[in-house]
CSV table of C-alpha atoms and ligand atoms in Angstrom, one decimal:
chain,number,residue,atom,x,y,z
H,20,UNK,CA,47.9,108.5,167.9
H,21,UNK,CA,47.9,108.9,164.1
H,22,UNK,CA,45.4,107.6,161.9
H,23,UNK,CA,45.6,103.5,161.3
H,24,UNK,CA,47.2,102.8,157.7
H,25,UNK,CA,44.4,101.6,155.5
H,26,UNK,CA,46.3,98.2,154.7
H,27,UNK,CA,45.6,97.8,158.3
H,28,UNK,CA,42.0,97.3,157.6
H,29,UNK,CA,40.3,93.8,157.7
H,30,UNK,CA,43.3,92.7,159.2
H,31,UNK,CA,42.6,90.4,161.8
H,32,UNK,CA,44.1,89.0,165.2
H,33,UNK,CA,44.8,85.6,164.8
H,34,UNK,CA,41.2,83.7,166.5
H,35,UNK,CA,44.0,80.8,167.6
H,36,UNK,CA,45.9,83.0,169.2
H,37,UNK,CA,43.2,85.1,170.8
H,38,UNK,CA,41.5,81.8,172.5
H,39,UNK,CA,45.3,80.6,173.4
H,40,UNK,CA,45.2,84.2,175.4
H,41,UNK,CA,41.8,83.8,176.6
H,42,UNK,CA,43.1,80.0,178.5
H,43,UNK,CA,46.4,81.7,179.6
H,44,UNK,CA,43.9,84.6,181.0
H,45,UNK,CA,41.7,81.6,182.8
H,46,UNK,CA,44.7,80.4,183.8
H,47,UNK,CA,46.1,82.8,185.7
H,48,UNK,CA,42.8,83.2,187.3
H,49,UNK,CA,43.6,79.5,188.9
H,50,UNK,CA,41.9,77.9,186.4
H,51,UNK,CA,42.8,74.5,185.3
H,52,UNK,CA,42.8,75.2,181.5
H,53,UNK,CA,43.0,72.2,179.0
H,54,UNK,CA,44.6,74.0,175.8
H,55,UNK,CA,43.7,72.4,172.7
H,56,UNK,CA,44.2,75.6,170.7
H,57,UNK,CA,48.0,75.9,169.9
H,58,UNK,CA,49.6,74.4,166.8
H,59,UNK,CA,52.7,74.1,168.6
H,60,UNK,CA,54.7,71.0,169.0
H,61,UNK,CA,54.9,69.7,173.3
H,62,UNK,CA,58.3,68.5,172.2
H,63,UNK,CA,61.6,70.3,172.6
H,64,UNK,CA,64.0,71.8,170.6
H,65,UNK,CA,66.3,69.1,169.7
H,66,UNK,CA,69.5,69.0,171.7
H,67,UNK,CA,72.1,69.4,169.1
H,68,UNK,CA,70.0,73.0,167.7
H,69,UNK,CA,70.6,74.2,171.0
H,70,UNK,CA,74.1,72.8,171.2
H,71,UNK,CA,74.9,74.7,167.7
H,72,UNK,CA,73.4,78.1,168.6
H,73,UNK,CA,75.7,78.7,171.5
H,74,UNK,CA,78.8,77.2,169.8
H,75,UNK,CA,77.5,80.4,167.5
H,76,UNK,CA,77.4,82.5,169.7
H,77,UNK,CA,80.7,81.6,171.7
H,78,UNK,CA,82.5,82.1,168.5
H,79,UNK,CA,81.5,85.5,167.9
H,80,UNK,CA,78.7,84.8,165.2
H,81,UNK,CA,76.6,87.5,166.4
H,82,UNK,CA,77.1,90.3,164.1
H,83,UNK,CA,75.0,91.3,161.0
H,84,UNK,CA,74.0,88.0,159.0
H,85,UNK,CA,73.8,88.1,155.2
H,86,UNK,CA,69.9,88.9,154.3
H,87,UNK,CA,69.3,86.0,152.2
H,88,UNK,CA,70.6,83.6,154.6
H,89,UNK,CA,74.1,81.9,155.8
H,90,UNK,CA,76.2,79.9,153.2
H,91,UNK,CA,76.1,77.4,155.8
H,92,UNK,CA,72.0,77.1,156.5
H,93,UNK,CA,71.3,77.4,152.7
H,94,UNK,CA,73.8,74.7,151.8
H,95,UNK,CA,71.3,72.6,154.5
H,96,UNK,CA,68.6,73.4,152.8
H,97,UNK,CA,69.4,72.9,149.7
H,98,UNK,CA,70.5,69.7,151.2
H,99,UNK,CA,66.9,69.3,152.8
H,100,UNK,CA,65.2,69.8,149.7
H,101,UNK,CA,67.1,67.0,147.7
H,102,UNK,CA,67.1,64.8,150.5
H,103,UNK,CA,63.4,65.2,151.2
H,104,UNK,CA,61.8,66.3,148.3
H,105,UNK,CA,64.0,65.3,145.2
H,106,UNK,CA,64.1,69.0,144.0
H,107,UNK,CA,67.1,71.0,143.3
H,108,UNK,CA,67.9,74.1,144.6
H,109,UNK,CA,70.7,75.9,144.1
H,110,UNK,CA,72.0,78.5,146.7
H,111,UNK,CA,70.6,81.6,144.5
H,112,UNK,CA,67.1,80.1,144.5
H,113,UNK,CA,66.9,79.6,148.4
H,114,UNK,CA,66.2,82.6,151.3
H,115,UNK,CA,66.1,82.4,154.3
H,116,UNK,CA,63.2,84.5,156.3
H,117,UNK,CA,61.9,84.8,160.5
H,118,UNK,CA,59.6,82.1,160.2
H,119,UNK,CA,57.5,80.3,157.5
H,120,UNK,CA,54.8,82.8,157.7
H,121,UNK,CA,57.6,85.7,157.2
H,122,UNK,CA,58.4,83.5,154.3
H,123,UNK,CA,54.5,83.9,152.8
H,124,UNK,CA,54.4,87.8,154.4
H,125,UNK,CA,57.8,88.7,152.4
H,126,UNK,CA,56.7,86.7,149.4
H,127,UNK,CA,53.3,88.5,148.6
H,128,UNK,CA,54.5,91.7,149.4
H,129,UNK,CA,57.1,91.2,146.6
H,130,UNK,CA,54.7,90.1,144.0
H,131,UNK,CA,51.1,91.4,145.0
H,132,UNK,CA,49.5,94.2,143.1
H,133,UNK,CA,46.2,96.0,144.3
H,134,UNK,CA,43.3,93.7,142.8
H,135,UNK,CA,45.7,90.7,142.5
H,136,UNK,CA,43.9,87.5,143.7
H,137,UNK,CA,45.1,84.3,145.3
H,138,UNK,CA,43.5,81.3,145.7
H,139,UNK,CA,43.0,80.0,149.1
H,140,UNK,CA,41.8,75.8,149.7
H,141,UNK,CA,39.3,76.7,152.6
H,142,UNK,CA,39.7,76.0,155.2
H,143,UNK,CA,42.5,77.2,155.8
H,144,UNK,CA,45.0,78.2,157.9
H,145,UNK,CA,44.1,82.0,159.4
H,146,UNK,CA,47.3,83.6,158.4
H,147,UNK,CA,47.1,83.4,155.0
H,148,UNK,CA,43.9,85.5,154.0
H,149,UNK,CA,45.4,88.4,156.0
H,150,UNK,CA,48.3,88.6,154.4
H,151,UNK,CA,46.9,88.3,151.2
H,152,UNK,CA,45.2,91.8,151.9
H,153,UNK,CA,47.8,93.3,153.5
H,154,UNK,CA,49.6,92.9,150.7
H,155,UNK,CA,46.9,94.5,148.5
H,156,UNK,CA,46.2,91.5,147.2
H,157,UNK,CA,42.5,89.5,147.1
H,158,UNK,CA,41.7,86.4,148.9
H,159,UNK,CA,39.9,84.1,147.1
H,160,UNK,CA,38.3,80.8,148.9
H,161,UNK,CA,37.7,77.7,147.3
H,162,UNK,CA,35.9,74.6,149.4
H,163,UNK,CA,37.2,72.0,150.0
H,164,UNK,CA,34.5,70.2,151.8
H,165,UNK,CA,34.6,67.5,154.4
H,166,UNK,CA,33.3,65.3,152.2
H,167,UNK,CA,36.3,65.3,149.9
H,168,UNK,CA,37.8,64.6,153.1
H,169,UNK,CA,39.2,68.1,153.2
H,170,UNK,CA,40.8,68.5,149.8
H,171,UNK,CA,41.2,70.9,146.9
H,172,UNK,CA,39.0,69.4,143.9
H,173,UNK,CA,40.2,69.8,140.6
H,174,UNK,CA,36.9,70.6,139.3
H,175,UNK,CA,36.9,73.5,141.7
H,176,UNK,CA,40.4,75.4,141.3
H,177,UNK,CA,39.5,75.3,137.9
H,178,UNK,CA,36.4,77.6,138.2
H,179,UNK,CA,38.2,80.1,140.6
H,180,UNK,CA,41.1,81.1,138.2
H,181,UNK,CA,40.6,84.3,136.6
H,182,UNK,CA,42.5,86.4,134.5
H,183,UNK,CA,43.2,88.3,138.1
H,184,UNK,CA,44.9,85.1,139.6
H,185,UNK,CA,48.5,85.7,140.9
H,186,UNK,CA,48.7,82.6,143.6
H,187,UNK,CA,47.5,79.4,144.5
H,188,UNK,CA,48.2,78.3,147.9
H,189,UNK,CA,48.6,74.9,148.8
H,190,UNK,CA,48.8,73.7,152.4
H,191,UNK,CA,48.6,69.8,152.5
H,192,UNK,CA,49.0,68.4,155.5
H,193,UNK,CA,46.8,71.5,156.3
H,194,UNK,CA,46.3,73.7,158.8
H,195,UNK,CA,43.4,72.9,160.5
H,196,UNK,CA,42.5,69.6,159.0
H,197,UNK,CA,45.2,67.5,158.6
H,198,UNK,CA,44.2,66.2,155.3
H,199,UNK,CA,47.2,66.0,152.9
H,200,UNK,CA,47.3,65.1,149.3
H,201,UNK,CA,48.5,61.6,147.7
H,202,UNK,CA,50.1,61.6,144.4
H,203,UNK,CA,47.3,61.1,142.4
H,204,UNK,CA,45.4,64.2,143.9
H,205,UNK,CA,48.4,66.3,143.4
H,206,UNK,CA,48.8,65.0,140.0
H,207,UNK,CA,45.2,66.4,139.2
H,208,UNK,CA,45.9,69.5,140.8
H,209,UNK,CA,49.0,69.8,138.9
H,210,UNK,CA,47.0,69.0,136.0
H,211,UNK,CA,44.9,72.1,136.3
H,212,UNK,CA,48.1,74.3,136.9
H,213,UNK,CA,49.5,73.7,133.7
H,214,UNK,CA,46.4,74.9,132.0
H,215,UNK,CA,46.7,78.1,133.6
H,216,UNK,CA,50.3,79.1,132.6
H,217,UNK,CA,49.9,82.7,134.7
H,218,UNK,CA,49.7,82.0,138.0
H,219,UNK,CA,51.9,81.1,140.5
H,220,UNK,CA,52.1,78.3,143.4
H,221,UNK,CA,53.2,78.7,146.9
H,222,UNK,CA,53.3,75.2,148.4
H,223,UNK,CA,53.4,76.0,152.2
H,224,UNK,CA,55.0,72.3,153.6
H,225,UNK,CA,55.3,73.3,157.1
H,226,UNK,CA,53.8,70.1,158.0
H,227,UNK,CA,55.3,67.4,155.9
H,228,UNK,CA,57.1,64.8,158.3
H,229,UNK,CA,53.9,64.6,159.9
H,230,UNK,CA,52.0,62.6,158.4
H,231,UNK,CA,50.7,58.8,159.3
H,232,UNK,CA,49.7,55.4,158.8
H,233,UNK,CA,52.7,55.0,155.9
H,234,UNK,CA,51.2,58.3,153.7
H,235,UNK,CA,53.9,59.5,151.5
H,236,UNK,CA,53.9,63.2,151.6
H,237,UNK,CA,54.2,65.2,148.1
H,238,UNK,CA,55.4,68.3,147.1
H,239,UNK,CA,53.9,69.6,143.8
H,240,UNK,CA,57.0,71.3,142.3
H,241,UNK,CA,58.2,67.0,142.2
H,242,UNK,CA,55.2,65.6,141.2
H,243,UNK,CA,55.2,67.8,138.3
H,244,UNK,CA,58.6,68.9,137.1
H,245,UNK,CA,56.9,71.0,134.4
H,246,UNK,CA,55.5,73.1,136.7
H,247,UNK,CA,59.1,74.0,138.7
H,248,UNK,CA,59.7,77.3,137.4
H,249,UNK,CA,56.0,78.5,138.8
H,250,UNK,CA,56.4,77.5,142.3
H,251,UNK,CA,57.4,78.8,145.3
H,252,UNK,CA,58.5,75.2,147.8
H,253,UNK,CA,58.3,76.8,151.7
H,254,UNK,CA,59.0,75.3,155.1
H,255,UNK,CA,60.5,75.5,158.3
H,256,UNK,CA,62.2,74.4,161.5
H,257,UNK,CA,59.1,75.1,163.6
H,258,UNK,CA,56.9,71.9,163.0
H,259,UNK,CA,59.5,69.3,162.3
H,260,UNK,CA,61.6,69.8,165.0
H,261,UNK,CA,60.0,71.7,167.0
H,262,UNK,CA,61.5,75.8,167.0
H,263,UNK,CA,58.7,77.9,167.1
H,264,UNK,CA,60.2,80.3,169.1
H,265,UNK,CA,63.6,80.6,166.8
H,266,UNK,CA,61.5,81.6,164.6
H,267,UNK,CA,62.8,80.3,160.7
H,268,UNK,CA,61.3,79.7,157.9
H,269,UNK,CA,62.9,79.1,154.3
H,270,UNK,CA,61.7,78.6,150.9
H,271,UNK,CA,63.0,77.3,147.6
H,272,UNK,CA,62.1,78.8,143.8
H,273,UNK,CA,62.9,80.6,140.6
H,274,UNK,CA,65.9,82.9,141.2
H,275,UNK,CA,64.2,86.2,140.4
H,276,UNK,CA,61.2,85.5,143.0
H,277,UNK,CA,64.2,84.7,145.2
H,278,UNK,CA,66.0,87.6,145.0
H,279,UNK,CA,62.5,89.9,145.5
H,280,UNK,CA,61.4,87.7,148.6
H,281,UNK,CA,65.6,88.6,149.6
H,282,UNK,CA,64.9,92.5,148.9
H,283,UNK,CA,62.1,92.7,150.8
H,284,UNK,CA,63.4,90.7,153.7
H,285,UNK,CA,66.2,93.2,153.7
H,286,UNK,CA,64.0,95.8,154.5
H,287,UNK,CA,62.2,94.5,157.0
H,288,UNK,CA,64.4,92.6,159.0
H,289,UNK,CA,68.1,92.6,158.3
H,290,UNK,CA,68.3,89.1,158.3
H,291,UNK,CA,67.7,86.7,160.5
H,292,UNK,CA,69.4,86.0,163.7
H,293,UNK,CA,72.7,84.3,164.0
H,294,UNK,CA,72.3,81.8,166.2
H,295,UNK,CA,69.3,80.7,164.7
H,296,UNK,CA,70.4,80.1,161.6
H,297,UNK,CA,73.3,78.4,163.3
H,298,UNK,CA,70.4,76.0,165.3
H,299,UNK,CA,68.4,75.4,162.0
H,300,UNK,CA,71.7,74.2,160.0
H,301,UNK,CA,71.9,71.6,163.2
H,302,UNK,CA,68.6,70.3,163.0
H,303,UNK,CA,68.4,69.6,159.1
H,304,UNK,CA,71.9,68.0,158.9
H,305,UNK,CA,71.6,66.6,162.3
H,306,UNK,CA,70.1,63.1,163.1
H,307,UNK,CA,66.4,63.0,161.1
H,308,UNK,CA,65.1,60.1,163.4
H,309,UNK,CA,63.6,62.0,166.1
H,310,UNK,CA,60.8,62.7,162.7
H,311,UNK,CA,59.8,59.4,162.5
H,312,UNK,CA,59.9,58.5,166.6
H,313,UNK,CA,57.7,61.9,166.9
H,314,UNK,CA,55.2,61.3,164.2
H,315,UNK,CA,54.8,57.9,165.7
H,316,UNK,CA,53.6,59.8,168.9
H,317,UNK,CA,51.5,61.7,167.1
H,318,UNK,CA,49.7,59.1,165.0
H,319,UNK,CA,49.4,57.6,168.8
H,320,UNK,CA,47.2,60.7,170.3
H,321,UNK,CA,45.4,61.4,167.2
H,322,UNK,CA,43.8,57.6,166.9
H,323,UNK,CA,43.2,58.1,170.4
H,324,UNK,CA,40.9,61.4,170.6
H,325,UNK,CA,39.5,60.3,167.2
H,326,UNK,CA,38.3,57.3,169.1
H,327,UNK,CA,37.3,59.0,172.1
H,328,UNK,CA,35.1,61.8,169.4
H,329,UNK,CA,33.3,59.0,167.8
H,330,UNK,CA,32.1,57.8,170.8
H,331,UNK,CA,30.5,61.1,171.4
H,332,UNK,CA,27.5,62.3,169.6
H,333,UNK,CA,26.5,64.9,167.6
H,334,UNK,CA,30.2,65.1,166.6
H,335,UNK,CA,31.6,64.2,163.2
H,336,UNK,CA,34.9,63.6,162.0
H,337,UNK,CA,36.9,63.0,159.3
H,338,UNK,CA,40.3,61.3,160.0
H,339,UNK,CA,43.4,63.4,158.8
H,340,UNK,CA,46.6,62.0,157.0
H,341,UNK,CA,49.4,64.3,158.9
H,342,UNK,CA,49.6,67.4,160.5
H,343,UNK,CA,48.8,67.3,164.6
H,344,UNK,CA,45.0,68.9,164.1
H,345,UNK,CA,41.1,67.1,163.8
H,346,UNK,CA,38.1,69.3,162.6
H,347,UNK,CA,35.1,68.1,164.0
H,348,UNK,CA,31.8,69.3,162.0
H,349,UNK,CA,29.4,69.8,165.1
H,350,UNK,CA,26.4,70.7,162.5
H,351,UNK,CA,23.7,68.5,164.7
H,352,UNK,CA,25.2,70.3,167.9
H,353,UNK,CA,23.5,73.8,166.6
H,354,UNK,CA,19.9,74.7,167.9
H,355,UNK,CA,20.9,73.2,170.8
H,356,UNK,CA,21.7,75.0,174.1
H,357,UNK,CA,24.6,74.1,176.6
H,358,UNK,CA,24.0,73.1,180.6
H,359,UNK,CA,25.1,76.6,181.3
H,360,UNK,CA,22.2,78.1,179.3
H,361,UNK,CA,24.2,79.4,176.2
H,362,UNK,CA,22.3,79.1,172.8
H,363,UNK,CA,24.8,77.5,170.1
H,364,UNK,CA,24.2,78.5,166.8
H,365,UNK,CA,27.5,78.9,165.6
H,366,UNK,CA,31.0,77.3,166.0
H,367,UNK,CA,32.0,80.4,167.5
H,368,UNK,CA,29.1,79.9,170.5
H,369,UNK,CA,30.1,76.3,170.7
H,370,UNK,CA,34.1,77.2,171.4
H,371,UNK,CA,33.3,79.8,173.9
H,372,UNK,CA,30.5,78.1,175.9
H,373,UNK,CA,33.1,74.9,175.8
H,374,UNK,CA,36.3,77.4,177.2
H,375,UNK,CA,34.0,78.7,180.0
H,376,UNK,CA,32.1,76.0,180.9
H,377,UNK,CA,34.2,73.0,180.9
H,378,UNK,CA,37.6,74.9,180.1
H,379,UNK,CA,38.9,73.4,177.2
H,380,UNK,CA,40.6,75.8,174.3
H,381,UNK,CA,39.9,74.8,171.0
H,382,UNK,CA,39.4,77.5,167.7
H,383,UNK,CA,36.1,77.6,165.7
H,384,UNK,CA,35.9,76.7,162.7
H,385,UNK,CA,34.6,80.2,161.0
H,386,UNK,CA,38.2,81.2,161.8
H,387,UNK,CA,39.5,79.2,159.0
H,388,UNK,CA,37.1,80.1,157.0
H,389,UNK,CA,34.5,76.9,157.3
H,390,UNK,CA,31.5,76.1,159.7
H,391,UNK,CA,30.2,74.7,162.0
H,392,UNK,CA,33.5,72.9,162.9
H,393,UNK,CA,36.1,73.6,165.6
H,394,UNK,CA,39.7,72.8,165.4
H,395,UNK,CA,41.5,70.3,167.9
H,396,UNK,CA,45.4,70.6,168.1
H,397,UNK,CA,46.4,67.2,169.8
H,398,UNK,CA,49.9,68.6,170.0
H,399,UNK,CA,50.4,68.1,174.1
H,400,UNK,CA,50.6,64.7,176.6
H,401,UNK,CA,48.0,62.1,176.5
H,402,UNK,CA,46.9,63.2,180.0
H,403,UNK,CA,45.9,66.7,178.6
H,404,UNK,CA,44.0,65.1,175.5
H,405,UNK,CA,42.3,62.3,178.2
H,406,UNK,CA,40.8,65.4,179.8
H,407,UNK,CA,40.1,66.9,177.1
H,408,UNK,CA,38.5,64.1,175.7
H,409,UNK,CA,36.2,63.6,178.6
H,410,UNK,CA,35.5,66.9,179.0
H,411,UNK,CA,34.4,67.5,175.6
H,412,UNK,CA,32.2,64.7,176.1
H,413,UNK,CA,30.5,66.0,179.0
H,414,UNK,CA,29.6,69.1,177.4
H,415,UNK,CA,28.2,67.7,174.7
H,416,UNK,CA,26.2,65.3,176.4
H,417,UNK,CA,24.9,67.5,178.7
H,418,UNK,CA,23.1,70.1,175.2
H,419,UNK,CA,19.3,69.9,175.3
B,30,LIG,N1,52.0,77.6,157.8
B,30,LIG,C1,51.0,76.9,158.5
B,30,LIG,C2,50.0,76.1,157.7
B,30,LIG,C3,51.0,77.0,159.9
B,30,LIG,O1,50.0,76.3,160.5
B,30,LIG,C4,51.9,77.8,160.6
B,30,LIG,C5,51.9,77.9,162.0
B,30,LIG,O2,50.9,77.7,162.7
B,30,LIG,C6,52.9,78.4,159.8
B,30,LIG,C7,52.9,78.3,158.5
B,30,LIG,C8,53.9,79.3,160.5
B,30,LIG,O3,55.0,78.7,160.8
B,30,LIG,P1,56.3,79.5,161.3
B,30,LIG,O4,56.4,79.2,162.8
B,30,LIG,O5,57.4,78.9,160.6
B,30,LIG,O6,56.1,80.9,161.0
């Protein structure tokens, strides 16, 4: 085998996906696995996607695809983005890419240089620290503490710009908190950003029809028009409607980016497939109803396991705006040991002694870069999380 490339190094499996393996692997064993662990929608793909991908491929659309994207799917886009974000886009400042995370991937490689360094709200989801480095570039945390209920403080961006700073990330809803960012908080953010006239904002909005209670998501490119030739606007099909396996992601920003994101997605994928494109253009001109009626669903199960967690002790949570994840800090859980004889001193301890005790998947928290937490996904039936729930409680109960 020849020698590992050294961009390779620090590069981590994804901790969400290694526990999702480790259930499937209890699983097979006859286990009966609940799987908290996946941020993947329960729902399916809506009907009319599916419809639209085989009309595609019926009619022969299953040759080479432009790299950039279809005519058709950016016009959708572009439609999305003025539709749900009062931001224009015209079809030169939209590509299409295999997912939002090849959207992120495609995007640093095209503007990271070694020692480059991008600033990361923490925690965070897993993905994005890698692909900083893989991309030469330096991941920089910044807290955002669960006592600012999860979010990036002003105060605090501004003292991790450097000279050195290419990116700030934004991720609100976030992956794995769920806390997402009113007006006024993304005003102050803003705020900061035009200070700092060198760097760049990737505004990762994978989440944004999920949010609950009557929150208004915001985008910052819209809450600040002054700051629209700076930012990069991502999202997807996967979240929203539920196509994580079609895999599509798409962003929106200043042409040049664009057309470097486009070169680079050129070279690494040829475009993306035909009859996904054709599904995506389905589901963001199709009926946008099946949002609402699912994030009502979702509000449903996350006020019930929040209720069920408060009732158990030792267990602290903050409640999220949007997104289909709860952190739990489990600080007063550490020191202690669990019924089947494991010491917890880290969230890492407390996941695995949960999995193999009482066989429920959730993610520590030190994955995302913040502990001692672990990270719920209520994305799956009431049943599972009622389980879940219970089962959680048991375990902690039963710590001496
Ligand atoms: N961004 C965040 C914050 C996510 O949580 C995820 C998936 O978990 C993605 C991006 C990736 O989405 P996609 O399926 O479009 O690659």
């Amino acid at each position: 085998m020849p020698a590992i490339a050294e961009r390779l190094k620090n590069v981590s499996i994804s901790a969400s996906a290694a526990m999702t393996q480790r259930a499937r692997d209890l699983a097979a064993k006859g286990v009966k696995v609940v799987s908290l662990s996946s941020g993947e929608p329960d729902f399916p793909t809506p009907i009319h996607a599916i419809e639209a991908a085989h009309a595609a491929a019926l009619a022969g659309d299953t040759k080479y695809p432009p790299m950039d994207g279809t005519p058709a799917l950016k016009a959708a886009i572009a439609n999305k983005f003025k539709r749900d974000n009062n931001l224009n886009y015209d079809a030169s400042q939209i590509v299409v890419s295999g997912g939002g995370k090849q959207v992120i991937f495609n995007a640093m490689l095209a503007t990271c240089n070694p020692g480059d360094e991008v600033v990361i709200p923490t925690p965070s989801w897993v993905s994005y620290a890698d692909i900083v480095k893989f991309a030469g570039g330096i991941p920089v945390p910044v807290a955002c503490p669960q006592q600012a209920g999860f979010k990036l403080r002003a105060e605090d961006l501004e003292a991790a710009i450097t000279p050195r700073t290419k990116w700030l990330f934004l991720n609100f809803p976030s992956n794995p908190t769920g806390a997402a960012c009113s007006r006024a908080e993304m005003a102050a953010i803003a705020e900061v950003m035009l200070r700092h006239p060198h760097v760049w904002i990737m505004t990762d909005d994978i989440y944004e029809h999920l949010v609950y209670d009557g929150f208004e998501f915001c985008t910052i490119a819209e809450v600040e028009p002054r700051l629209y030739d700076r930012v990069l606007t991502m999202n997807g099909v996967s979240k929203a409607y539920a196509m994580t396996g079609w895999r599509l992601g798409f962003c929106g920003g200043p042409k040049d980016l664009i057309a470097a994101i486009s070169n680079v997605n050129g070279q690494n994928s040829g475009g993306i497939t035909t009859v996904t494109q054709a599904a995506a253009t389905a589901a963001l001109k199709g009926p946008q109803d099946l949002l609402k009626t699912r994030a009502e669903i979702y509000k449903e199960r996350r006020d019930f396991v929040l209720g069920k967690l408060a009732e158990i002790e030792g267990l602290r949570c903050h409640k999220p705006e949007g997104a289909f994840y709860i952190f739990p800090n489990i600080a007063e859980l550490i020191g202690k040991t669990s019924k089947g004889g494991r010491k917890i001193e880290t969230d890492v301890d407390f996941v695995m002694a949960l999995v193999d005790e009482h066989h429920v998947a959730t993610v520590q928290g030190a994955a995302y870069g913040m502990s001692p937490f672990f990270r719920i996904s209520y994305a799956t039936s009431m049943e599972q999380l009622a389980e879940a729930c219970a089962r959680i409680a048991q375990f902690c109960k039963d710590m001496k």
